[in-house]
Coordinates of C-alpha atoms in Angstrom, one line a residue:
Chain A
X120 CA 69.3 97.5 90.1
X121 CA 69.0 98.3 93.9
X122 CA 72.5 97.7 93.2
X123 CA 73.1 101.6 91.9
X124 CA 69.9 102.8 94.3
X125 CA 71.6 102.0 98.0
X126 CA 75.7 102.0 96.1
X127 CA 74.6 106.3 96.3
X128 CA 72.2 106.8 99.1
X129 CA 69.8 109.8 99.2
X130 CA 71.9 111.2 102.6
X131 CA 75.0 110.3 105.3
X132 CA 75.0 111.5 108.4
X133 CA 77.8 113.9 108.8
X134 CA 79.5 112.0 111.7
X135 CA 79.1 109.2 108.7
X136 CA 81.0 111.6 106.2
X137 CA 84.1 112.4 108.6
X138 CA 87.5 111.5 107.9
X139 CA 88.4 110.5 110.7
X140 CA 85.8 107.8 111.4
X141 CA 87.0 105.3 108.5
X142 CA 90.0 106.8 107.8
X143 CA 89.0 105.6 104.1
X144 CA 90.9 102.2 104.7
X145 CA 87.8 100.3 102.1
X146 CA 88.2 103.3 100.2
X147 CA 91.8 102.8 99.8
X148 CA 91.6 99.2 99.4
X149 CA 89.2 99.4 96.8
X150 CA 91.5 101.9 95.0
X151 CA 94.5 99.0 95.4
X152 CA 92.2 96.6 93.9
X153 CA 91.8 98.7 90.5
X154 CA 95.4 98.9 90.4
X155 CA 96.0 95.0 90.2
X156 CA 93.2 94.4 88.5
X157 CA 94.5 97.3 85.5
X158 CA 98.3 96.2 85.9
X159 CA 97.7 92.4 86.7
X160 CA 95.2 92.4 83.0
X161 CA 98.6 94.3 81.5
X162 CA 101.6 91.3 83.1
X163 CA 99.5 89.0 81.9
X164 CA 100.8 89.8 78.6
X165 CA 103.7 88.6 78.7
X166 CA 103.9 87.0 82.0
X167 CA 104.0 82.8 80.8
X168 CA 102.5 80.2 83.7
X169 CA 105.1 77.3 83.8
X170 CA 108.9 76.6 83.2
X171 CA 109.3 80.1 82.0
X172 CA 107.8 81.6 84.5
X173 CA 110.8 83.3 86.9
X174 CA 112.5 83.8 82.6
X175 CA 109.1 86.0 81.4
X176 CA 109.2 87.9 84.7
X177 CA 113.1 89.1 84.4
X178 CA 112.3 90.2 80.0
X179 CA 109.1 91.4 81.4
X180 CA 111.7 93.4 84.1
X181 CA 114.5 94.2 82.4
X182 CA 113.6 94.2 78.7
X183 CA 109.5 94.8 77.8
X184 CA 109.4 99.1 77.8
X185 CA 107.3 100.6 80.9
X186 CA 107.3 96.5 82.0
X187 CA 109.2 97.8 85.5
X188 CA 106.8 99.7 86.1
X189 CA 103.5 97.9 85.3
X190 CA 104.9 95.3 87.6
X191 CA 106.5 97.7 89.8
X192 CA 102.6 99.1 90.6
X193 CA 101.3 95.2 90.8
X194 CA 104.3 94.3 94.0
X195 CA 102.8 97.2 95.6
X196 CA 99.5 98.2 95.0
X197 CA 99.5 94.1 96.5
X198 CA 101.0 94.8 99.0
X199 CA 99.7 98.1 100.5
X200 CA 96.2 96.2 98.8
X201 CA 97.2 93.4 102.4
X202 CA 97.7 96.6 104.6
X203 CA 94.9 98.9 104.2
X204 CA 91.7 95.7 104.2
X205 CA 93.9 95.2 107.8
X206 CA 93.7 98.1 109.4
X207 CA 90.4 98.1 108.4
X208 CA 89.0 95.3 110.0
X209 CA 91.2 96.9 112.5
X210 CA 89.0 100.2 112.5
X211 CA 85.8 97.8 112.0
X212 CA 86.8 96.1 115.4
X213 CA 87.8 99.8 116.9
X214 CA 84.0 101.7 115.8
X215 CA 82.0 98.5 116.9
X216 CA 80.8 98.4 113.2
X217 CA 80.6 94.6 113.6
X218 CA 77.7 94.6 116.2
X219 CA 73.9 94.1 114.5
X220 CA 73.0 94.9 112.3
X221 CA 76.4 94.4 110.5
X222 CA 77.0 90.7 110.9
X223 CA 76.9 89.5 108.1
X224 CA 78.9 91.8 106.5
X225 CA 81.3 91.0 108.7
X226 CA 81.0 88.0 107.5
X227 CA 81.3 89.2 104.6
X228 CA 83.7 91.5 105.4
X229 CA 86.3 88.8 106.9
X230 CA 86.0 86.5 103.7
X231 CA 87.2 88.9 101.3
X232 CA 90.2 89.1 103.6
X233 CA 91.1 85.9 103.8
X234 CA 90.6 86.3 99.5
X235 CA 92.6 88.8 99.4
X236 CA 95.8 87.3 101.7
X237 CA 95.1 84.6 99.3
X238 CA 95.9 86.5 96.2
X239 CA 98.7 88.2 98.1
X240 CA 100.0 84.1 98.0
X241 CA 99.6 83.1 94.8
X242 CA 100.7 85.6 93.1
X243 CA 104.3 85.0 95.3
X244 CA 104.3 81.5 94.0
X245 CA 103.4 82.6 90.3
X246 CA 106.9 84.6 90.5
X247 CA 108.5 81.3 90.9
X248 CA 112.1 82.9 92.9
X249 CA 113.9 79.8 95.1
X250 CA 112.3 81.3 98.1
X251 CA 107.9 81.3 96.4
X252 CA 108.8 78.3 95.2
X253 CA 109.7 76.9 98.8
X254 CA 106.7 78.4 100.0
X255 CA 104.8 76.8 97.7
X256 CA 106.1 73.2 98.8
X257 CA 105.5 74.0 102.2
X258 CA 101.9 74.8 100.9
X259 CA 100.9 72.0 98.5
X260 CA 102.7 69.6 101.7
X261 CA 100.5 71.3 104.4
X262 CA 97.6 70.5 102.5
X263 CA 98.6 67.2 101.7
X264 CA 98.4 66.6 105.9
X265 CA 94.2 66.7 105.6
X266 CA 92.6 63.5 105.9
X267 CA 91.0 62.3 103.8
X268 CA 90.7 64.5 100.8
X269 CA 94.8 66.5 100.9
X270 CA 96.3 64.2 98.7
X271 CA 93.9 65.8 96.2
X272 CA 92.9 69.0 97.2
X273 CA 96.4 69.6 96.9
X274 CA 96.5 68.3 93.4
X275 CA 93.3 71.1 92.0
X276 CA 95.1 73.6 94.0
X277 CA 98.8 73.2 92.9
X278 CA 99.1 70.7 90.7
X279 CA 101.7 68.5 90.3
X280 CA 104.6 70.1 92.5
X281 CA 107.1 72.1 91.0
X282 CA 110.8 73.3 90.4
X283 CA 112.6 76.9 90.8
X284 CA 111.5 78.7 88.0
X285 CA 108.2 76.9 87.1
X286 CA 104.6 78.4 88.6
X287 CA 102.2 76.1 88.4
X288 CA 99.4 76.5 85.8
X289 CA 96.4 75.7 88.0
X290 CA 97.8 78.8 90.7
X291 CA 97.9 81.2 87.4
X292 CA 94.3 80.4 86.7
X293 CA 92.8 80.9 90.4
X294 CA 95.0 84.3 90.5
X295 CA 94.1 85.9 87.4
X296 CA 90.2 84.8 87.3
X297 CA 89.2 82.5 90.2
X298 CA 90.0 84.4 92.7
X299 CA 89.5 88.0 91.3
X300 CA 86.4 87.6 89.8
X301 CA 85.2 86.8 93.3
X302 CA 86.8 89.1 95.6
X303 CA 85.0 91.2 93.1
X304 CA 81.6 90.0 93.6
X305 CA 82.2 89.7 96.7
X306 CA 83.5 93.4 96.9
X307 CA 80.3 95.1 95.0
X308 CA 77.7 92.7 97.6
X309 CA 79.8 94.7 100.8
X310 CA 79.4 98.4 99.2
X311 CA 75.9 97.7 98.3
X312 CA 75.4 96.0 101.8
X313 CA 77.4 99.4 104.0
X314 CA 74.4 101.1 102.5
X315 CA 71.8 98.5 103.0
X316 CA 72.8 98.7 106.5
X317 CA 72.6 101.9 106.9
X318 CA 75.6 103.5 105.8
X319 CA 78.5 103.5 108.2
X320 CA 76.5 106.0 111.2
X321 CA 78.0 105.6 114.2
X322 CA 75.3 102.9 116.7
Chain B
X53 CA 75.0 139.0 91.3
X54 CA 71.5 138.8 90.0
X55 CA 69.3 137.5 92.3
X56 CA 66.9 135.8 89.5
X57 CA 70.5 133.2 88.6
X58 CA 69.8 131.2 92.5
X59 CA 68.2 128.3 92.3
X60 CA 69.3 126.8 95.9
X61 CA 69.9 128.7 99.1
X62 CA 73.8 128.0 100.6
X63 CA 75.0 128.3 103.9
X64 CA 76.6 131.9 104.2
X65 CA 80.3 131.0 104.2
X66 CA 83.2 133.3 105.2
X67 CA 85.8 132.2 102.6
X68 CA 82.8 132.0 100.4
X69 CA 82.8 127.9 99.7
X70 CA 80.5 125.9 100.5
X71 CA 80.3 122.1 100.3
X72 CA 78.6 121.5 97.0
X73 CA 80.9 123.5 95.4
X74 CA 84.1 122.5 97.2
X75 CA 82.6 118.7 96.3
X76 CA 81.7 119.9 92.9
X77 CA 85.3 121.1 91.8
X78 CA 86.2 118.1 93.5
X79 CA 84.4 115.6 90.8
X80 CA 85.7 117.7 88.2
X81 CA 89.2 118.0 88.8
X82 CA 88.9 113.9 89.5
X83 CA 87.2 113.2 86.5
X84 CA 89.7 115.4 84.4
X85 CA 92.5 113.3 86.8
X86 CA 91.2 110.3 85.5
X87 CA 91.4 111.1 81.6
X88 CA 94.5 112.7 81.6
X89 CA 95.3 109.7 83.2
X90 CA 94.3 107.4 81.4
X91 CA 96.0 109.5 77.7
X92 CA 98.9 109.7 78.7
X93 CA 99.2 105.7 79.2
X94 CA 98.1 105.3 76.0
X95 CA 101.5 105.5 74.4
X96 CA 103.7 103.4 77.2
X97 CA 100.8 100.5 76.9
X98 CA 101.0 100.4 73.4
X99 CA 104.8 100.4 74.2
X100 CA 104.5 97.9 76.3
X101 CA 101.8 95.2 74.5
X102 CA 104.3 96.0 71.3
X103 CA 107.3 94.7 72.9
X104 CA 108.5 91.4 71.3
X105 CA 111.2 89.9 73.9
X106 CA 112.6 86.9 71.8
X107 CA 113.3 87.7 68.1
X108 CA 114.0 83.4 67.7
X109 CA 117.4 83.5 66.0
X110 CA 118.6 85.0 62.8
X111 CA 121.0 82.5 61.3
X112 CA 121.9 78.8 61.7
X113 CA 124.7 76.7 61.4
X114 CA 124.8 73.1 60.1
X115 CA 127.5 70.7 60.4
X116 CA 127.5 69.7 56.7
X117 CA 129.1 65.5 56.9
X118 CA 125.1 65.2 58.3
X119 CA 124.0 65.3 54.9
X120 CA 123.3 63.8 51.8
X121 CA 123.7 64.8 47.8
X122 CA 120.7 65.5 45.6
X123 CA 118.1 65.6 48.6
X124 CA 115.9 67.8 49.7
X125 CA 117.1 67.5 53.2
X126 CA 115.1 69.3 56.5
X127 CA 117.2 71.0 59.3
X128 CA 115.4 69.9 62.3
X129 CA 112.5 72.0 63.7
X130 CA 113.5 74.4 61.3
X131 CA 112.1 75.8 58.3
X132 CA 114.8 75.8 56.2
X133 CA 115.8 72.1 54.0
X134 CA 119.7 71.8 52.2
X135 CA 120.1 70.3 49.0
X136 CA 124.2 69.4 48.1
X137 CA 124.0 68.7 44.2
X138 CA 127.4 68.8 41.5
X139 CA 127.6 72.7 41.9
X140 CA 127.3 73.3 45.7
X141 CA 124.7 73.7 48.6
X142 CA 121.5 75.6 48.5
X143 CA 119.8 76.1 51.2
X144 CA 115.6 76.7 50.7
X145 CA 112.9 78.3 53.3
X146 CA 110.2 76.4 53.6
X147 CA 107.5 79.3 53.9
X148 CA 104.9 79.6 51.7
X149 CA 105.1 82.9 49.4
X150 CA 101.4 82.9 49.6
X151 CA 100.6 83.7 53.2
X152 CA 103.4 82.0 54.8
X153 CA 102.0 78.4 55.9
X154 CA 104.8 76.1 56.3
X155 CA 105.1 73.9 52.9
X156 CA 106.2 70.4 53.5
X157 CA 107.8 67.9 50.1
X158 CA 106.1 65.4 49.8
X159 CA 106.8 61.9 48.3
X160 CA 105.9 63.6 44.2
X161 CA 108.7 65.3 44.3
X162 CA 106.8 68.5 44.5
X163 CA 106.4 71.1 46.9
X164 CA 103.0 70.6 49.3
X165 CA 101.2 73.9 51.0
X166 CA 98.3 72.5 53.3
X167 CA 96.7 75.4 53.9
X168 CA 94.8 76.7 50.0
X169 CA 96.8 73.9 48.0
X170 CA 100.1 76.3 46.4
X171 CA 102.3 73.9 44.7
X172 CA 105.5 73.9 43.8
X173 CA 107.8 71.9 42.0
X174 CA 111.1 70.1 42.9
X175 CA 113.1 73.6 42.7
X176 CA 111.1 75.9 44.4
X177 CA 108.9 77.5 41.4
X178 CA 104.8 78.0 41.9
X179 CA 102.7 75.5 39.9
X180 CA 99.3 75.6 40.9
X181 CA 97.5 77.1 43.5
X182 CA 97.3 81.0 44.6
X183 CA 100.9 81.3 44.9
X184 CA 103.1 83.2 42.5
X185 CA 106.7 83.2 43.4
X186 CA 108.9 80.7 44.3
X187 CA 110.0 79.4 47.4
X188 CA 112.8 81.2 48.3
X189 CA 116.4 80.4 49.4
X190 CA 119.0 81.5 51.4
X191 CA 121.7 83.5 52.0
X192 CA 125.2 80.7 53.1
X193 CA 128.7 80.8 53.7
X194 CA 131.2 78.1 54.9
X195 CA 132.4 78.8 58.4
X196 CA 135.1 76.5 58.6
X197 CA 135.4 73.2 56.9
X198 CA 132.1 71.3 57.7
X199 CA 130.4 73.8 59.0
X200 CA 127.8 76.1 57.2
X201 CA 126.0 79.3 58.3
X202 CA 122.0 79.6 56.6
X203 CA 121.1 83.4 56.7
X204 CA 117.9 83.8 57.7
X205 CA 117.5 87.1 57.1
X206 CA 118.7 87.4 54.0
X207 CA 117.6 85.8 50.3
X208 CA 119.3 84.8 47.2
X209 CA 118.7 84.2 43.4
X210 CA 118.2 80.4 43.0
X211 CA 121.7 79.8 41.0
X212 CA 123.5 80.5 43.9
X213 CA 125.6 77.8 44.9
X214 CA 128.5 77.6 47.7
X215 CA 131.0 75.1 47.3

């Protein structure tokens, strides 16, 4: 239970409690993540991966009661999360918080940034619009260029190349299960490690 | 203010507010706001989850020529079977009246339900098994010279025929 003991520290440095030291960017990213998890879970009840995906989004957006609000919340929380996570990284550079003893948490944070970008991209692919299927084709072909494993890897991630209006079941599983769970557990470690490394007090 | 009520000593503040009081109020109103938003989300989320986007067609249109006489013929990709006898056309819905599984006409000229073993005779009257009611017949209208329209939401008696 070291997690809960470290997440509520005995004391916090007053300088670390200052709003202007962190701008709450990490916390805002976590809030966006919670909104994304809740709205994403709701969207899974009506979204159809595969050939019906573009139509199912149209149905969610224009027919299902409150579907437009839930989808818009998911979309905008996603946009905001990419923004706040990036700004959070810039803040960490600005306050030099990547320095010892926090190198490991910096690496974890970079992993979280990459995972967030992958979540954003796979979410974009699941829209199955003409634009996003083109992006999917490009990403698929980029992965194929990796010598040796490229073709297998591309099939593992994207499945068969898709036509407009169609989304890949594999991308759906990555977006809804694998990536969010990885982010969830890495986030837990990230928060715990902040306290373990001595809060957010300046060096 | 009574002295013995105070359990700790706060730093004096010109407004009467302390950081502790402020944070306690913040925690309380924050939890209240979360509970209130959870409460008002119940109705929208219920509506969202219970919405059915596709109800399916409520009528079937059939070309007359495809059906030979005195023989139940299934309309492809539907549960509707058509029979043409000397009195005219009748349409049967092959849904078991027990719990709704799809029944099939077997080579013994009986309708068998795969789920709980209900058996109906050729006309759709229950013979054995848990089903007590006959297989429903559907209302039909003649659209044009060679097209029949079957209403999937309206049943008629077993003896009704359409010419």
